[in-house]
Tab-separated table of C-alpha atoms and ligand atoms in Angstrom:
chain	number	residue	atom	x	y	z
A	26	UNK	CA	22.934	78.488	-61.837
A	27	UNK	CA	24.000	78.333	-65.484
A	28	UNK	CA	24.571	81.603	-67.291
A	29	UNK	CA	24.756	81.012	-71.031
A	30	UNK	CA	26.990	83.575	-72.678
A	31	UNK	CA	26.558	84.942	-76.189
A	32	UNK	CA	29.142	83.932	-78.776
A	33	UNK	CA	29.939	87.619	-79.380
A	34	UNK	CA	30.597	88.459	-75.702
A	35	UNK	CA	33.530	90.805	-75.087
A	36	UNK	CA	35.959	90.105	-72.258
A	37	UNK	CA	35.033	93.357	-70.469
A	38	UNK	CA	31.378	92.258	-70.509
A	39	UNK	CA	32.371	88.868	-69.096
A	40	UNK	CA	34.386	90.574	-66.337
A	41	UNK	CA	31.352	92.688	-65.397
A	42	UNK	CA	29.128	89.610	-65.173
A	43	UNK	CA	31.684	87.755	-63.012
A	44	UNK	CA	32.014	90.800	-60.673
A	45	UNK	CA	28.259	91.123	-60.353
A	46	UNK	CA	27.809	87.396	-59.642
A	47	UNK	CA	30.641	87.509	-57.056
A	48	UNK	CA	29.080	90.548	-55.350
A	49	UNK	CA	25.860	88.548	-55.020
A	50	UNK	CA	27.757	85.848	-53.068
A	51	UNK	CA	28.261	83.331	-55.908
A	52	UNK	CA	31.478	81.689	-57.062
A	53	UNK	CA	31.681	81.403	-60.823
A	54	UNK	CA	33.545	79.025	-63.136
A	55	UNK	CA	33.825	79.684	-66.839
A	56	UNK	CA	33.215	76.751	-69.183
A	57	UNK	CA	33.983	76.847	-72.907
A	58	UNK	CA	33.007	73.842	-75.006
A	59	UNK	CA	32.846	73.064	-78.736
A	60	UNK	CA	29.268	74.351	-78.716
A	61	UNK	CA	29.025	77.193	-76.245
A	62	UNK	CA	30.270	79.329	-73.365
A	63	UNK	CA	28.825	79.223	-69.886
A	64	UNK	CA	29.396	80.616	-66.417
A	65	UNK	CA	28.510	78.159	-63.686
A	66	UNK	CA	27.607	80.134	-60.588
A	67	UNK	CA	27.536	78.252	-57.302
A	68	UNK	CA	26.115	79.840	-54.178
A	69	UNK	CA	23.444	79.531	-51.563
A	70	UNK	CA	21.929	82.984	-51.368
A	71	UNK	CA	18.635	83.573	-53.107
A	72	UNK	CA	18.618	86.328	-55.663
A	73	UNK	CA	16.369	87.496	-58.412
A	74	UNK	CA	17.929	86.629	-61.778
A	75	UNK	CA	16.509	89.873	-63.134
A	76	UNK	CA	19.395	91.544	-61.226
A	77	UNK	CA	21.788	90.257	-63.890
A	78	UNK	CA	19.546	89.180	-66.750
A	79	UNK	CA	19.818	92.549	-68.501
A	80	UNK	CA	23.635	92.489	-68.666
A	81	UNK	CA	25.142	92.474	-72.165
A	82	UNK	CA	26.761	89.172	-73.126
A	83	UNK	CA	24.152	86.994	-71.411
A	84	UNK	CA	22.080	84.782	-73.724
A	85	UNK	CA	20.072	83.012	-71.008
A	86	UNK	CA	20.055	82.153	-67.296
A	87	UNK	CA	18.864	78.910	-65.732
A	88	UNK	CA	18.425	77.993	-62.082
A	89	UNK	CA	19.637	74.390	-61.651
A	90	UNK	CA	19.249	72.971	-58.166
A	91	UNK	CA	21.005	69.645	-58.938
A	92	UNK	CA	24.612	68.993	-57.786
A	93	UNK	CA	25.527	68.553	-61.438
A	94	UNK	CA	24.607	71.490	-63.658
A	95	UNK	CA	25.524	71.272	-67.347
A	96	UNK	CA	24.384	67.672	-67.787
A	97	UNK	CA	21.077	68.391	-66.038
A	98	UNK	CA	17.827	68.429	-67.913
A	99	UNK	CA	16.724	71.387	-65.798
A	100	UNK	CA	18.335	73.837	-68.214
A	101	UNK	CA	18.235	71.871	-71.475
A	102	UNK	CA	14.943	70.162	-72.097
A	103	UNK	CA	15.832	69.036	-75.625
A	104	UNK	CA	17.680	65.742	-75.859
A	105	UNK	CA	21.302	65.928	-76.893
A	106	UNK	CA	22.201	64.140	-80.072
A	107	UNK	CA	25.840	63.130	-80.362
A	108	UNK	CA	27.167	63.279	-83.912
A	109	UNK	CA	29.799	60.694	-84.897
A	110	UNK	CA	29.998	61.981	-88.476
A	111	UNK	CA	28.858	60.449	-91.775
A	112	UNK	CA	25.222	60.418	-90.664
A	113	UNK	CA	25.843	58.307	-87.527
A	114	UNK	CA	24.257	59.629	-84.324
A	115	UNK	CA	23.674	58.539	-80.748
A	116	UNK	CA	20.557	59.985	-79.123
A	117	UNK	CA	17.874	62.254	-80.465
A	118	UNK	CA	15.177	59.771	-81.352
A	119	UNK	CA	16.862	56.801	-82.989
A	120	UNK	CA	18.266	53.555	-81.570
A	121	UNK	CA	22.065	53.326	-81.805
A	122	UNK	CA	23.382	49.770	-81.916
A	123	UNK	CA	27.020	49.120	-80.988
A	124	UNK	CA	28.271	45.556	-81.208
A	125	UNK	CA	31.551	43.718	-81.315
A	126	UNK	CA	33.880	41.583	-79.260
A	127	UNK	CA	34.920	42.227	-75.699
A	128	UNK	CA	38.541	42.372	-76.933
A	129	UNK	CA	40.031	42.994	-80.335
A	130	UNK	CA	42.018	39.794	-80.967
A	131	UNK	CA	42.999	39.261	-84.613
A	132	UNK	CA	42.627	40.800	-88.071
A	133	UNK	CA	40.436	37.873	-89.117
A	134	UNK	CA	38.124	38.444	-86.157
A	135	UNK	CA	37.796	42.138	-87.000
A	136	UNK	CA	37.034	41.344	-90.663
A	137	UNK	CA	34.380	38.768	-89.759
A	138	UNK	CA	32.768	41.126	-87.244
A	139	UNK	CA	32.716	44.020	-89.709
A	140	UNK	CA	31.087	41.809	-92.339
A	141	UNK	CA	28.444	40.727	-89.809
A	142	UNK	CA	27.748	44.314	-88.715
A	143	UNK	CA	27.541	45.641	-92.271
A	144	UNK	CA	25.112	42.910	-93.243
A	145	UNK	CA	22.933	43.758	-90.236
A	146	UNK	CA	23.047	47.537	-90.783
A	147	UNK	CA	24.994	48.238	-87.563
A	148	UNK	CA	27.177	51.328	-87.862
A	149	UNK	CA	29.263	51.243	-84.674
A	150	UNK	CA	31.667	48.476	-83.614
A	151	UNK	CA	32.802	48.041	-80.022
A	152	UNK	CA	35.984	46.375	-78.844
A	153	UNK	CA	38.723	46.797	-76.276
A	154	UNK	CA	42.412	47.114	-77.020
A	155	UNK	CA	43.283	48.102	-73.456
A	156	UNK	CA	41.457	45.645	-71.223
A	157	UNK	CA	40.827	46.108	-67.522
A	158	UNK	CA	41.109	42.534	-66.207
A	159	UNK	CA	40.633	41.290	-62.671
A	160	UNK	CA	43.726	39.071	-63.061
A	161	UNK	CA	47.060	40.441	-64.325
A	162	UNK	CA	47.635	37.105	-66.103
A	163	UNK	CA	44.508	37.403	-68.290
A	164	UNK	CA	44.626	38.801	-71.862
A	165	UNK	CA	45.054	42.558	-71.545
A	166	UNK	CA	44.519	43.665	-75.135
A	167	UNK	CA	46.474	44.299	-78.350
A	168	UNK	CA	47.169	47.916	-77.473
A	169	UNK	CA	47.446	50.736	-79.951
A	170	UNK	CA	48.828	48.527	-82.757
A	171	UNK	CA	45.624	46.496	-82.595
A	172	UNK	CA	43.610	49.695	-82.652
A	173	UNK	CA	45.405	50.909	-85.799
A	174	UNK	CA	44.725	47.608	-87.573
A	175	UNK	CA	41.053	47.743	-86.510
A	176	UNK	CA	40.717	51.378	-87.538
A	177	UNK	CA	42.032	50.739	-91.022
A	178	UNK	CA	39.557	47.899	-91.612
A	179	UNK	CA	36.607	49.680	-89.967
A	180	UNK	CA	37.189	52.855	-91.940
A	181	UNK	CA	37.201	50.912	-95.198
A	182	UNK	CA	33.918	49.278	-94.134
A	183	UNK	CA	32.364	52.662	-93.158
A	184	UNK	CA	31.915	51.581	-89.532
A	185	UNK	CA	32.631	53.728	-86.473
A	186	UNK	CA	34.724	52.600	-83.504
A	187	UNK	CA	34.072	52.820	-79.772
A	188	UNK	CA	36.897	51.673	-77.503
A	189	UNK	CA	37.899	52.002	-73.879
A	190	UNK	CA	40.577	54.418	-72.747
A	191	UNK	CA	42.066	53.428	-69.398
A	192	UNK	CA	44.548	56.168	-68.659
A	193	UNK	CA	45.466	59.712	-69.603
A	194	UNK	CA	48.528	58.765	-71.674
A	195	UNK	CA	46.344	56.625	-73.987
A	196	UNK	CA	44.114	59.534	-75.046
A	197	UNK	CA	46.604	61.023	-77.493
A	198	UNK	CA	47.637	57.660	-78.948
A	199	UNK	CA	44.009	56.622	-79.481
A	200	UNK	CA	42.575	59.940	-80.626
A	201	UNK	CA	43.120	59.501	-84.386
A	202	UNK	CA	41.742	55.966	-84.373
A	203	UNK	CA	38.521	56.038	-82.334
A	204	UNK	CA	35.169	57.701	-82.958
A	205	UNK	CA	34.005	57.410	-79.340
A	206	UNK	CA	36.148	57.090	-76.221
A	207	UNK	CA	34.669	54.687	-73.678
A	208	UNK	CA	35.304	55.253	-69.978
A	209	UNK	CA	34.972	51.883	-68.247
A	210	UNK	CA	33.156	51.101	-65.031
A	211	UNK	CA	36.452	50.913	-63.131
A	212	UNK	CA	37.357	54.438	-64.224
A	213	UNK	CA	34.059	56.297	-63.808
A	214	UNK	CA	35.570	58.328	-61.000
A	215	UNK	CA	39.079	58.670	-62.397
A	216	UNK	CA	38.809	62.432	-62.322
A	217	UNK	CA	42.194	63.035	-63.987
A	218	UNK	CA	41.063	60.942	-66.956
A	219	UNK	CA	37.710	62.770	-67.072
A	220	UNK	CA	39.434	66.176	-66.943
A	221	UNK	CA	41.643	65.233	-69.874
A	222	UNK	CA	38.703	63.885	-71.908
A	223	UNK	CA	37.140	67.308	-71.448
A	224	UNK	CA	39.889	68.679	-73.694
A	225	UNK	CA	39.172	66.248	-76.524
A	226	UNK	CA	36.831	67.052	-79.422
A	227	UNK	CA	35.457	63.539	-79.636
A	228	UNK	CA	32.410	61.857	-78.093
A	229	UNK	CA	32.909	60.159	-74.738
A	230	UNK	CA	30.678	57.390	-73.355
A	231	UNK	CA	30.900	57.061	-69.575
A	232	UNK	CA	29.883	53.797	-67.968
A	233	UNK	CA	28.337	53.688	-64.550
A	234	UNK	CA	30.751	52.657	-61.789
A	235	UNK	CA	30.494	49.098	-60.495
A	236	UNK	CA	29.071	50.410	-57.226
A	237	UNK	CA	28.265	53.893	-58.472
A	238	UNK	CA	25.067	55.839	-57.941
A	239	UNK	CA	23.329	57.607	-60.785
A	240	UNK	CA	24.226	60.947	-59.226
A	241	UNK	CA	27.909	59.909	-59.278
A	242	UNK	CA	27.627	58.951	-62.949
A	243	UNK	CA	26.068	62.322	-63.761
A	244	UNK	CA	28.773	64.118	-61.772
A	245	UNK	CA	31.434	62.241	-63.752
A	246	UNK	CA	29.790	63.424	-66.973
A	247	UNK	CA	29.788	66.944	-65.501
A	248	UNK	CA	33.602	66.725	-65.198
A	249	UNK	CA	33.969	66.117	-68.937
A	250	UNK	CA	31.380	68.750	-69.912
A	251	UNK	CA	32.873	71.386	-67.614
A	252	UNK	CA	36.306	70.498	-69.009
A	253	UNK	CA	35.080	71.583	-72.451
A	254	UNK	CA	33.543	68.530	-74.112
A	255	UNK	CA	29.769	68.284	-74.353
A	256	UNK	CA	29.696	65.280	-76.692
A	257	UNK	CA	28.682	62.872	-73.960
A	258	UNK	CA	26.807	59.596	-73.620
A	259	UNK	CA	25.837	57.807	-70.388
A	260	UNK	CA	25.890	54.013	-70.086
A	261	UNK	CA	24.161	51.720	-67.610
A	262	UNK	CA	26.104	48.432	-67.397
A	263	UNK	CA	24.822	46.795	-64.240
A	264	UNK	CA	25.932	47.284	-60.672
A	265	UNK	CA	27.290	45.036	-57.953
A	266	UNK	CA	24.647	43.909	-55.505
A	267	UNK	CA	24.304	40.986	-53.090
A	268	UNK	CA	22.765	38.883	-55.904
A	269	UNK	CA	25.120	36.160	-57.146
A	270	UNK	CA	22.922	34.560	-59.823
A	271	UNK	CA	24.203	37.003	-62.442
A	272	UNK	CA	27.536	38.782	-62.978
A	273	UNK	CA	25.973	42.159	-62.180
A	274	UNK	CA	22.471	43.420	-61.522
A	275	UNK	CA	21.262	45.308	-64.584
A	276	UNK	CA	19.540	48.427	-63.302
A	277	UNK	CA	16.769	48.971	-65.829
A	278	UNK	CA	15.444	51.698	-63.485
A	279	UNK	CA	18.505	53.753	-64.345
A	280	UNK	CA	17.344	54.271	-67.928
A	281	UNK	CA	14.153	56.312	-67.373
A	282	UNK	CA	15.709	58.031	-64.345
A	283	UNK	CA	18.825	59.166	-66.225
A	284	UNK	CA	16.689	60.320	-69.133
A	285	UNK	CA	14.538	62.361	-66.799
A	286	UNK	CA	17.530	63.874	-64.975
A	287	UNK	CA	19.767	64.539	-67.965
A	288	UNK	CA	19.558	65.633	-71.583
A	289	UNK	CA	22.383	63.243	-72.526
A	290	UNK	CA	21.751	60.035	-74.496
A	291	UNK	CA	21.489	56.883	-72.377
A	292	UNK	CA	22.921	53.591	-73.621
A	293	UNK	CA	22.502	50.169	-71.983
A	294	UNK	CA	25.030	47.323	-71.895
A	295	UNK	CA	23.144	44.057	-71.300
A	296	UNK	CA	26.285	41.914	-71.828
A	297	UNK	CA	28.067	43.196	-68.728
A	298	UNK	CA	24.698	43.907	-67.113
A	299	UNK	CA	23.730	40.264	-66.745
A	300	UNK	CA	26.846	38.431	-67.930
A	301	UNK	CA	24.955	35.354	-69.208
A	302	UNK	CA	24.725	34.789	-72.970
A	303	UNK	CA	21.188	33.338	-72.977
A	304	UNK	CA	19.772	36.350	-71.163
A	305	UNK	CA	21.482	39.172	-73.016
A	306	UNK	CA	18.557	39.314	-75.460
A	307	UNK	CA	15.683	39.760	-72.953
A	308	UNK	CA	17.675	42.321	-70.975
A	309	UNK	CA	18.548	44.245	-74.142
A	310	UNK	CA	14.884	44.279	-75.188
A	311	UNK	CA	13.840	45.451	-71.723
A	312	UNK	CA	16.342	48.306	-71.987
A	313	UNK	CA	14.971	49.316	-75.395
A	314	UNK	CA	11.431	49.374	-74.010
A	315	UNK	CA	12.606	51.347	-70.958
A	316	UNK	CA	13.725	54.150	-73.273
A	317	UNK	CA	17.409	53.513	-74.021
A	318	UNK	CA	18.901	55.559	-76.858
A	319	UNK	CA	21.290	52.764	-77.678
A	320	UNK	CA	22.443	49.251	-76.834
A	321	UNK	CA	26.062	48.092	-76.676
A	322	UNK	CA	26.738	44.355	-76.525
A	323	UNK	CA	29.376	41.721	-77.164
A	324	UNK	CA	29.465	39.409	-80.189
A	325	UNK	CA	32.140	37.119	-81.635
A	326	UNK	CA	32.376	34.626	-84.532
A	327	UNK	CA	33.106	31.839	-82.007
A	328	UNK	CA	32.129	33.058	-78.550
A	329	UNK	CA	33.524	29.984	-76.814
A	330	UNK	CA	36.965	30.919	-78.178
A	331	UNK	CA	36.801	34.611	-77.226
A	332	UNK	CA	39.847	35.794	-75.242
A	333	UNK	CA	37.581	37.538	-72.720
A	334	UNK	CA	33.957	37.525	-71.572
A	335	UNK	CA	33.110	34.405	-73.627
A	336	UNK	CA	30.258	33.516	-71.243
A	337	UNK	CA	28.291	36.658	-72.126
A	338	UNK	CA	29.162	36.923	-75.826
A	339	UNK	CA	26.622	36.216	-78.591
A	340	UNK	CA	27.485	34.393	-81.796
A	341	UNK	CA	26.614	36.140	-85.051
A	342	UNK	CA	23.273	34.404	-85.551
A	343	UNK	CA	22.207	35.318	-81.999
A	344	UNK	CA	23.434	38.835	-82.666
A	345	UNK	CA	21.475	39.038	-85.924
A	346	UNK	CA	18.300	37.922	-84.159
A	347	UNK	CA	18.874	40.443	-81.368
A	348	UNK	CA	19.337	43.282	-83.863
A	349	UNK	CA	16.092	42.357	-85.609
A	350	UNK	CA	14.179	42.138	-82.339
A	351	UNK	CA	15.625	45.403	-81.002
A	352	UNK	CA	14.555	47.187	-84.183
A	353	UNK	CA	11.053	45.750	-83.806
A	354	UNK	CA	10.910	46.715	-80.126
A	355	UNK	CA	12.138	50.214	-80.909
A	356	UNK	CA	9.534	50.655	-83.676
A	357	UNK	CA	6.834	49.599	-81.231
A	358	UNK	CA	8.107	52.008	-78.557
A	359	UNK	CA	8.304	54.775	-81.127
A	360	UNK	CA	4.683	54.212	-82.134
A	361	UNK	CA	3.362	54.609	-78.580
B	418	PEP	C1	33.844	46.540	-71.701
B	418	PEP	O1	32.905	47.163	-72.196
B	418	PEP	O2	34.563	45.776	-72.333
B	418	PEP	C2	34.078	46.647	-70.249
B	418	PEP	C3	35.237	46.282	-69.709
B	418	PEP	O3	33.024	47.098	-69.597
B	418	PEP	P1	32.854	47.647	-68.089
B	418	PEP	O4	33.797	48.809	-67.961
B	418	PEP	O5	31.423	48.037	-68.032
B	418	PEP	O6	33.200	46.506	-67.166
B	419	MN	MN1	33.690	42.619	-71.810
């Protein structure tokens, strides 16, 4: 059960609500975010919400039967729109496009990518400066110095930054230089990291775990929300299955299911989803038609020279064509 508290609630009123909920056999947890205050009451006994509904300090009460509560659509029917500032949004009826290299490599690369994105009307650039790599000998990113260089150029170009945070200690060093923190597929259930991102007043995009269920993804988002940060985005990026023909198996099913289960925006990553350059476009278009609120994909001025994920990275002309087609697909979906 979610008890929404009024912004003017007094602490004595809150104490009375907690006592009443406890006496009814429920355990309550208080959640305070940038946007509101809630009591999450967990218990098994049935009771009539009219027993507490009259209490001062309560704005609304919602019965939510899902394991996850605050990210559930059962209490918030309206779609969440995440505001990145300067008129850039993810969710809420538009298609957010996020493109850029797998890894930030050089100043020249960043400049060329920003020019490409600006020309194509893309407002968010992706890129990793801390790279989770299967081999310790592979390129592991430029670190925070690379992020600072990227930030300076992106800010001048009026383009927002999304970048992966891999561990708690990186949150503070990245905070001034990113617009969205990305939680990678290998960290979806790093609960310490999720707890700490709950304390940040910046959007967080959580990718689905490599072998994670949708319920696990939603529960990971619940960690961040219940930690105090409701600026959340979910991302489907393909899962590991027995199929070897592609890097991962892009779960298009996840898009309508997540949108039905949650009010949070749902983004799709066709680059990691299929892992094959030629097929990024059809998978991206399928995700748009399936209802995605955004697409994140990899592009590079010379994909064959990219330090990481070259095999799934589009060149700028392929990227330009994809952007045009995604806009067309989205307009068609919107008209239905
Ligand atoms: C990435 O987006 O660069 C990345 C490493 O993705 P994932 O966590 O989905 O593997
Ligand atoms: Mn990558």
